[in-house]
Amino acid sequence: MAEPFIEFKKVSKSFGKLQVLDQVDLKIYEGEITAIIGKSGVGKSVLLKHIIGLLKPDSGKILIKGKPLDEFSKTELREFKRSLSYMFQQNALFDSLTVFENIALPLVERTNLTPTEIKKRVDFRIEQFELGEVADRYPSQISGGMQKRVALARALVTEPTMILFDEPTTGLDPLRKNAVLNMIAHYQSEIGFTGVMVSHDIPDVFFISNRVAIIENKKIPFQGTPLELEQSDNEVVWQFIHGQEVLQDQLTGLQPKKEVNALILEELSRVSQEKGRFTLILFTIDSLTQIKNQVGYIAAQRIFQCLAMGINMKLAGKGKAARFGLEDILVVLPGGSYSEAEGLINALLTDCSKQDVMNPEKYKKVCIDFSVKAGILEVKEKTDLESIIESARKAQKIIAKMECHRG
Amino acid sequence: MEQGGSQANSGFPSNFVNFLNFLGKNSLKIIGELGAVAIFFFYGFLFIFSLPFQFKKIVQQIYFIGVKSFLIISLIGLFTGMVLGLQGYYTLVKFGSEGMLGAAVALSLIRELGPVLTALMIIGRAGSSIAAEIGIMRISEQIDALDTMDINPMRYLVSPRIAASIIVFPMLTALFDVIGIIGGYLTGVVLLGVNSGIFFNRIYDSVVSKDVTGGFLKSLAFALIVSTICCYQGYFTHMRPGGFGAKGVSLATTSAVVISCVLVLVLDYVLTSFLL
């Protein structure tokens, strides 16, 4: 691969006793958008501020086209700075200047353009970002979303070769967020600037980035293309891409898959030693993916949630339940028998039939039949995990059904 | 035990050592700070002359620091002159020399009260807001934003304010002096009946150009001190220990006003002793 445009080599940074970056390596390539994602407060902005020289590393080097940033002469540094724009997280608009003056400032202060030419360029950006109505107002008089757009306009007005975006879409409504991401992608392909973007907007940000770096626990555990990201086994990566499912599971009270897997393995070894038993139930909601795509995300989520919460309530601490796939919930009852599992399913059925999601009347526009299947497996001897799941799936029977009224 | 041993070795009681420690630490801190202010002033002053000349911004600051202070300076000048007239008359009449009233009022205003009170009033009105404005720009990353746009924040924010202060302080001081003398005239001549001709003749006789240049020099010195300190305090709001965000700005504004006032009065004494 080509030489990186910007390269972090073992960069460490601490603020007092708080270490934010620990020997971080990062590569940013020319003409690409690199997204830096990570939880709030893990040092994403700190990383960006190092590129522009607002912060200096405690140790390690930052190379710009192979040359260390701290060896740049004053003129080189100026030239480098002039070639890039920085969009601040809090926008950093000049609050005593109007929107127009804010956007015009870099041109007024840095270039020899005539006032007419400046006005032309600024008006173009103002029009582009739909800021015409507020051009004469001050930043404190306009909404947060508008401020964001002003900041973006100010970053683009100098037509830089590199733009550092510090959360460009945070605080925007979904439509404007898409518009901003779209605009960034559009300009990137048109002008070909190098973009570095700190963002929380997963998965949207993946669609417009060429590379992704995840920062977690002072390090960068992953950097690569979005495709590589999806294929990655790294657990931190998984949490990031499946953020929505993780939240859903937390809402429904399901355990992490890892924990249930561990419980099964533990039970298996117990069974082989003590000749005991344990039971496991595999629930599947048929056509959940189809419902998600055709009826809607919320409907699918509600159906899943309804089942998961019901299971959790009936379990009452006697076992553990986890999402096993997109449509599956796996329940483990340590020491439980087949009949106990049946009892749990029956109790669940009486509860769930009363729910809104099982009522065809509620699906007025698009309705898709779905059924809930359950398979019980009592394990008495040691086998492996895959075959257990396989057998449970084979044992599945339909336990509930929602049929749409067909006119 | 160890501490006792070290005391015995150094031969000084620990209180004394602590005192020296305290003294040394703070002296170093103050000297460091003075150096920082001097460098800050040096760059701020130098960038006034860098091209392209920031004419518009300097005019804006002249308007803000100068024109907007016009009324308050006139008011303070008037009442200061009036009270000088009253007090002067009361004292001078005891010696039967109330004819000297004009000279007394004019000299004390031109040599002393004009520059000092003008400076103090500008500190209160404009200095505090300079510190607050720059401080807020610092904490809301606006100064960082300037830096990333390759706009020199010192040149953009500090230089116009220093330049404007240099222009405005002597002018406002002159205004203060003139209105003060009118105030003295009002109480001395109009109210208390001192002869108007004598009042002005004494001023004409006693005020020499050295008095005026002295006052002028003082006001120039105050301009540099006040604008530098106020900008400096705002500019380094974020470096202040224990003060973040709005709290930091409030502390910066307070110290800008307090330090400027104290330095103006100290410098006034020093300059007077040289100018006399």
Short mmCIF file of C-alpha atoms in Angstrom, two decimals, chain A residues 14-296:
data_model
loop_
_atom_site.label_atom_id
_atom_site.label_comp_id
_atom_site.label_asym_id
_atom_site.label_seq_id
_atom_site.Cartn_x
_atom_site.Cartn_y
_atom_site.Cartn_z
CA SER A 14 -1.31 11.91 29.35
CA PHE A 15 -3.08 14.79 31.01
CA GLY A 16 -1.64 14.87 34.50
CA LYS A 17 -2.11 11.37 35.83
CA LEU A 18 -4.73 10.44 33.28
CA GLN A 19 -3.29 8.57 30.34
CA VAL A 20 -5.38 8.97 27.22
CA LEU A 21 -3.24 7.45 24.48
CA ASP A 22 -0.84 4.58 25.06
CA GLN A 23 1.59 3.83 22.23
CA VAL A 24 -0.99 4.37 19.55
CA ASP A 25 -0.21 3.48 15.93
CA LEU A 26 -2.48 4.87 13.27
CA LYS A 27 -2.27 5.31 9.51
CA ILE A 28 -4.26 7.77 7.49
CA TYR A 29 -4.06 7.64 3.70
CA GLU A 30 -4.33 10.47 1.25
CA GLY A 31 -7.65 11.03 -0.48
CA GLU A 32 -9.55 8.76 1.88
CA ILE A 33 -12.01 9.29 4.66
CA THR A 34 -10.83 7.66 7.84
CA ALA A 35 -13.40 7.29 10.58
CA ILE A 36 -12.23 7.13 14.17
CA ILE A 37 -14.84 5.59 16.38
CA GLY A 38 -14.88 4.90 20.06
CA LYS A 39 -16.87 5.55 23.19
CA SER A 40 -17.18 9.06 24.51
CA GLY A 41 -14.16 10.27 26.41
CA VAL A 42 -11.63 7.74 25.13
CA GLY A 43 -9.47 10.35 23.43
CA LYS A 44 -10.77 10.60 19.89
CA SER A 45 -10.59 14.40 19.87
CA VAL A 46 -7.18 14.22 21.50
CA LEU A 47 -6.04 12.13 18.55
CA LEU A 48 -7.31 14.74 16.08
CA LYS A 49 -5.74 17.60 17.97
CA HIS A 50 -2.38 15.90 17.65
CA ILE A 51 -2.62 15.94 13.88
CA ILE A 52 -3.12 19.67 13.75
CA GLY A 53 -0.51 20.36 16.42
CA LEU A 54 -2.89 21.73 19.06
CA LEU A 55 -1.53 19.02 21.32
CA LYS A 56 1.93 17.52 21.32
CA PRO A 57 2.62 13.87 22.14
CA ASP A 58 4.47 12.99 25.36
CA SER A 59 6.32 10.33 23.43
CA GLY A 60 6.21 8.84 19.96
CA LYS A 61 6.15 10.52 16.59
CA ILE A 62 3.59 11.85 14.17
CA LEU A 63 4.75 11.65 10.58
CA ILE A 64 3.27 13.75 7.82
CA LYS A 65 4.21 12.16 4.51
CA GLY A 66 7.05 10.44 6.29
CA LYS A 67 8.41 13.56 7.96
CA PRO A 68 8.03 14.00 11.74
CA LEU A 69 5.74 16.89 12.61
CA ASP A 70 8.12 18.22 15.24
CA GLU A 71 10.87 18.60 12.64
CA PHE A 72 8.76 20.86 10.44
CA SER A 73 10.15 24.34 9.91
CA LYS A 74 7.89 27.27 10.71
CA THR A 75 7.05 27.83 7.06
CA GLU A 76 6.35 24.16 6.46
CA LEU A 77 4.13 24.04 9.51
CA ARG A 78 2.20 27.07 8.32
CA GLU A 79 1.79 25.59 4.90
CA PHE A 80 0.57 22.32 6.37
CA LYS A 81 -1.86 24.15 8.64
CA ARG A 82 -3.18 26.20 5.76
CA SER A 83 -3.91 23.08 3.78
CA LEU A 84 -6.26 21.73 6.43
CA SER A 85 -9.45 22.63 8.21
CA TYR A 86 -10.60 21.54 11.60
CA MET A 87 -14.21 21.24 12.55
CA PHE A 88 -14.54 21.42 16.31
CA GLN A 89 -16.86 19.25 18.35
CA GLN A 90 -18.37 22.33 20.01
CA ASN A 91 -18.18 24.13 16.66
CA ALA A 92 -15.96 26.90 18.11
CA LEU A 93 -17.81 29.55 16.14
CA PHE A 94 -16.84 33.13 16.89
CA ASP A 95 -19.79 34.27 18.92
CA SER A 96 -19.25 37.96 18.37
CA LEU A 97 -19.29 37.55 14.60
CA THR A 98 -22.36 36.88 12.45
CA VAL A 99 -22.81 33.64 10.55
CA PHE A 100 -21.61 35.33 7.36
CA GLU A 101 -18.54 36.81 9.06
CA ASN A 102 -17.76 33.46 10.66
CA ILE A 103 -17.68 31.67 7.33
CA ALA A 104 -15.80 34.53 5.70
CA LEU A 105 -13.16 34.86 8.42
CA PRO A 106 -10.55 32.42 7.07
CA LEU A 107 -10.81 34.07 3.65
CA VAL A 108 -10.68 37.62 5.03
CA GLU A 109 -7.70 36.93 7.28
CA ARG A 110 -5.66 34.64 5.13
CA THR A 111 -6.22 35.43 1.50
CA ASN A 112 -5.90 38.48 -0.71
CA LEU A 113 -9.31 37.99 -2.27
CA THR A 114 -11.41 41.06 -2.95
CA PRO A 115 -14.52 41.59 -0.80
CA THR A 116 -16.73 40.79 -3.80
CA GLU A 117 -14.95 37.52 -4.42
CA ILE A 118 -15.17 36.61 -0.71
CA LYS A 119 -18.86 37.43 -0.67
CA LYS A 120 -19.42 35.26 -3.71
CA ARG A 121 -17.67 32.28 -2.17
CA VAL A 122 -19.34 32.66 1.21
CA ASP A 123 -22.78 33.13 -0.34
CA PHE A 124 -22.25 29.94 -2.28
CA ARG A 125 -21.59 27.99 0.91
CA ILE A 126 -24.45 29.70 2.71
CA GLU A 127 -26.82 28.68 -0.03
CA GLN A 128 -25.44 25.18 -0.12
CA PHE A 129 -25.98 24.66 3.59
CA GLU A 130 -29.39 26.39 3.59
CA LEU A 131 -28.20 29.12 5.91
CA GLY A 132 -29.56 32.07 3.93
CA GLU A 133 -32.08 33.07 6.57
CA VAL A 134 -29.60 33.21 9.40
CA ALA A 135 -26.62 34.78 7.63
CA ASP A 136 -26.98 38.00 9.63
CA ARG A 137 -27.59 36.37 12.97
CA TYR A 138 -25.07 35.51 15.65
CA PRO A 139 -24.21 31.90 16.53
CA SER A 140 -26.02 32.07 19.87
CA GLN A 141 -29.22 33.02 18.06
CA ILE A 142 -29.39 29.90 15.90
CA SER A 143 -30.06 26.25 16.69
CA GLY A 144 -27.38 23.68 17.44
CA GLY A 145 -27.91 21.95 14.11
CA MET A 146 -27.48 25.21 12.25
CA GLN A 147 -24.31 25.96 14.20
CA LYS A 148 -22.97 22.63 13.06
CA ARG A 149 -23.70 23.51 9.46
CA VAL A 150 -22.04 26.91 9.86
CA ALA A 151 -18.96 25.15 11.24
CA LEU A 152 -18.98 22.79 8.29
CA ALA A 153 -19.36 25.66 5.85
CA ARG A 154 -16.45 27.44 7.51
CA ALA A 155 -14.32 24.31 7.25
CA LEU A 156 -15.08 23.89 3.54
CA VAL A 157 -14.87 27.53 2.46
CA THR A 158 -11.09 27.50 2.13
CA GLU A 159 -11.25 24.37 -0.03
CA PRO A 160 -8.69 22.52 2.08
CA THR A 161 -6.88 19.36 1.07
CA MET A 162 -7.54 17.77 4.43
CA ILE A 163 -10.40 18.19 6.85
CA LEU A 164 -10.55 16.91 10.39
CA PHE A 165 -14.11 16.45 11.54
CA ASP A 166 -14.71 16.20 15.25
CA GLU A 167 -18.18 14.68 15.46
CA PRO A 168 -19.71 16.52 12.53
CA THR A 169 -23.14 14.97 12.96
CA THR A 170 -23.64 14.88 16.72
CA GLY A 171 -26.78 16.72 17.71
CA LEU A 172 -28.34 16.81 14.26
CA ASP A 173 -31.72 15.34 13.43
CA PRO A 174 -31.60 12.15 11.31
CA LEU A 175 -32.44 13.95 8.06
CA ARG A 176 -29.79 16.62 8.53
CA LYS A 177 -27.33 14.01 9.70
CA ASN A 178 -27.77 12.12 6.46
CA ALA A 179 -27.49 15.37 4.55
CA VAL A 180 -24.21 16.24 6.27
CA LEU A 181 -22.71 12.78 5.76
CA ASN A 182 -23.89 12.87 2.18
CA MET A 183 -22.32 16.28 1.70
CA ILE A 184 -19.01 15.11 3.14
CA ALA A 185 -19.01 12.03 0.90
CA HIS A 186 -20.03 14.09 -2.11
CA TYR A 187 -17.30 16.69 -1.63
CA GLN A 188 -14.78 14.07 -0.85
CA SER A 189 -15.36 12.39 -4.18
CA GLU A 190 -15.48 15.74 -5.96
CA ILE A 191 -12.55 17.57 -4.42
CA GLY A 192 -10.76 14.50 -3.15
CA PHE A 193 -9.74 15.84 0.22
CA THR A 194 -8.39 13.60 2.93
CA GLY A 195 -10.90 13.35 5.73
CA VAL A 196 -10.48 12.24 9.29
CA MET A 197 -13.74 11.92 11.09
CA VAL A 198 -14.47 11.25 14.71
CA SER A 199 -17.98 9.94 15.01
CA HIS A 200 -20.52 7.95 16.96
CA ASP A 201 -22.86 7.45 14.06
CA ILE A 202 -22.60 3.76 13.54
CA PRO A 203 -23.29 2.30 11.03
CA ASP A 204 -23.91 5.44 8.91
CA VAL A 205 -20.32 6.55 9.12
CA PHE A 206 -19.10 3.24 7.68
CA PHE A 207 -20.91 3.92 4.43
CA ILE A 208 -18.84 6.98 3.65
CA SER A 209 -15.49 5.96 5.10
CA ASN A 210 -12.69 4.17 3.34
CA ARG A 211 -11.00 3.22 6.57
CA VAL A 212 -12.10 2.77 10.13
CA ALA A 213 -10.06 2.90 13.31
CA ILE A 214 -11.51 1.94 16.64
CA ILE A 215 -10.02 3.48 19.72
CA GLU A 216 -10.64 1.71 22.98
CA ASN A 217 -8.81 1.62 26.27
CA LYS A 218 -6.00 4.01 25.17
CA LYS A 219 -5.15 1.82 22.16
CA ILE A 220 -6.35 1.23 18.64
CA PRO A 221 -7.39 -2.45 18.60
CA PHE A 222 -8.58 -2.28 15.02
CA GLN A 223 -7.92 -0.29 11.87
CA GLY A 224 -8.89 -1.27 8.38
CA THR A 225 -11.60 -1.00 5.78
CA PRO A 226 -15.28 -1.23 6.81
CA LEU A 227 -15.42 -4.63 5.12
CA GLU A 228 -12.52 -5.89 7.20
CA LEU A 229 -14.28 -4.45 10.19
CA GLU A 230 -17.36 -6.54 9.57
CA GLN A 231 -15.26 -9.65 9.19
CA SER A 232 -13.28 -8.99 12.34
CA ASP A 233 -13.49 -11.33 15.33
CA ASN A 234 -12.39 -8.65 17.75
CA GLU A 235 -14.93 -8.37 20.53
CA VAL A 236 -14.66 -4.58 20.83
CA VAL A 237 -15.34 -4.36 17.11
CA TRP A 238 -18.37 -6.61 17.47
CA GLN A 239 -19.78 -4.42 20.21
CA PHE A 240 -19.43 -1.39 18.00
CA ILE A 241 -21.08 -2.78 14.91
CA HIS A 242 -23.82 -4.50 16.86
CA GLY A 243 -24.44 -1.55 19.11
CA GLN A 244 -28.16 -1.70 18.47
CA GLU A 245 -28.50 -5.37 19.32
CA VAL A 246 -26.40 -4.87 22.43
CA LEU A 247 -28.75 -2.12 23.55
CA GLN A 248 -31.75 -4.27 22.74
CA ASP A 249 -30.41 -7.14 24.81
CA GLN A 250 -29.76 -4.80 27.67
CA LEU A 251 -33.33 -3.51 27.42
CA THR A 252 -34.78 -7.00 27.41
CA GLY A 253 -32.53 -8.22 30.19
CA LEU A 254 -30.87 -10.91 28.09
CA GLN A 255 -27.41 -12.07 29.12
CA PRO A 256 -24.42 -11.67 26.85
CA LYS A 257 -23.98 -14.70 24.60
CA LYS A 258 -20.54 -15.28 26.05
CA GLU A 259 -21.96 -15.86 29.51
CA VAL A 260 -24.55 -18.39 28.36
CA ASN A 261 -21.93 -20.24 26.34
CA ALA A 262 -19.78 -20.42 29.44
CA LEU A 263 -22.74 -21.71 31.44
CA ILE A 264 -23.42 -24.46 28.90
CA LEU A 265 -19.78 -25.55 28.94
CA GLU A 266 -19.82 -25.57 32.73
CA GLU A 267 -23.00 -27.63 32.80
CA LEU A 268 -21.59 -30.02 30.23
CA SER A 269 -18.54 -30.74 32.31
CA ARG A 270 -20.70 -31.12 35.40
CA VAL A 271 -22.97 -33.55 33.59
CA SER A 272 -20.06 -35.68 32.46
CA GLN A 273 -18.64 -35.81 35.99
CA GLU A 274 -21.74 -36.17 38.16
CA LYS A 275 -24.16 -37.87 35.77
CA GLY A 276 -26.65 -35.04 36.33
CA ARG A 277 -28.65 -33.24 33.66
CA PHE A 278 -29.56 -29.81 32.38
CA THR A 279 -32.15 -28.59 29.95
CA LEU A 280 -31.98 -26.05 27.24
CA ILE A 281 -34.69 -24.39 25.18
CA LEU A 282 -34.09 -22.78 21.82
CA PHE A 283 -36.73 -20.24 20.83
CA THR A 284 -36.91 -18.98 17.28
CA ILE A 285 -39.12 -16.27 15.88
CA ASP A 286 -39.80 -17.15 12.28
CA SER A 287 -39.67 -14.42 9.68
CA LEU A 288 -38.27 -11.85 12.10
CA THR A 289 -35.82 -10.61 9.48
CA GLN A 290 -38.66 -10.32 7.00
CA ILE A 291 -40.73 -8.37 9.51
CA LYS A 292 -37.76 -6.10 10.16
CA ASN A 293 -37.41 -5.38 6.47
CA GLN A 294 -41.05 -5.10 5.47
CA VAL A 295 -43.11 -4.13 8.51
CA GLY A 296 -40.50 -2.15 10.33
#
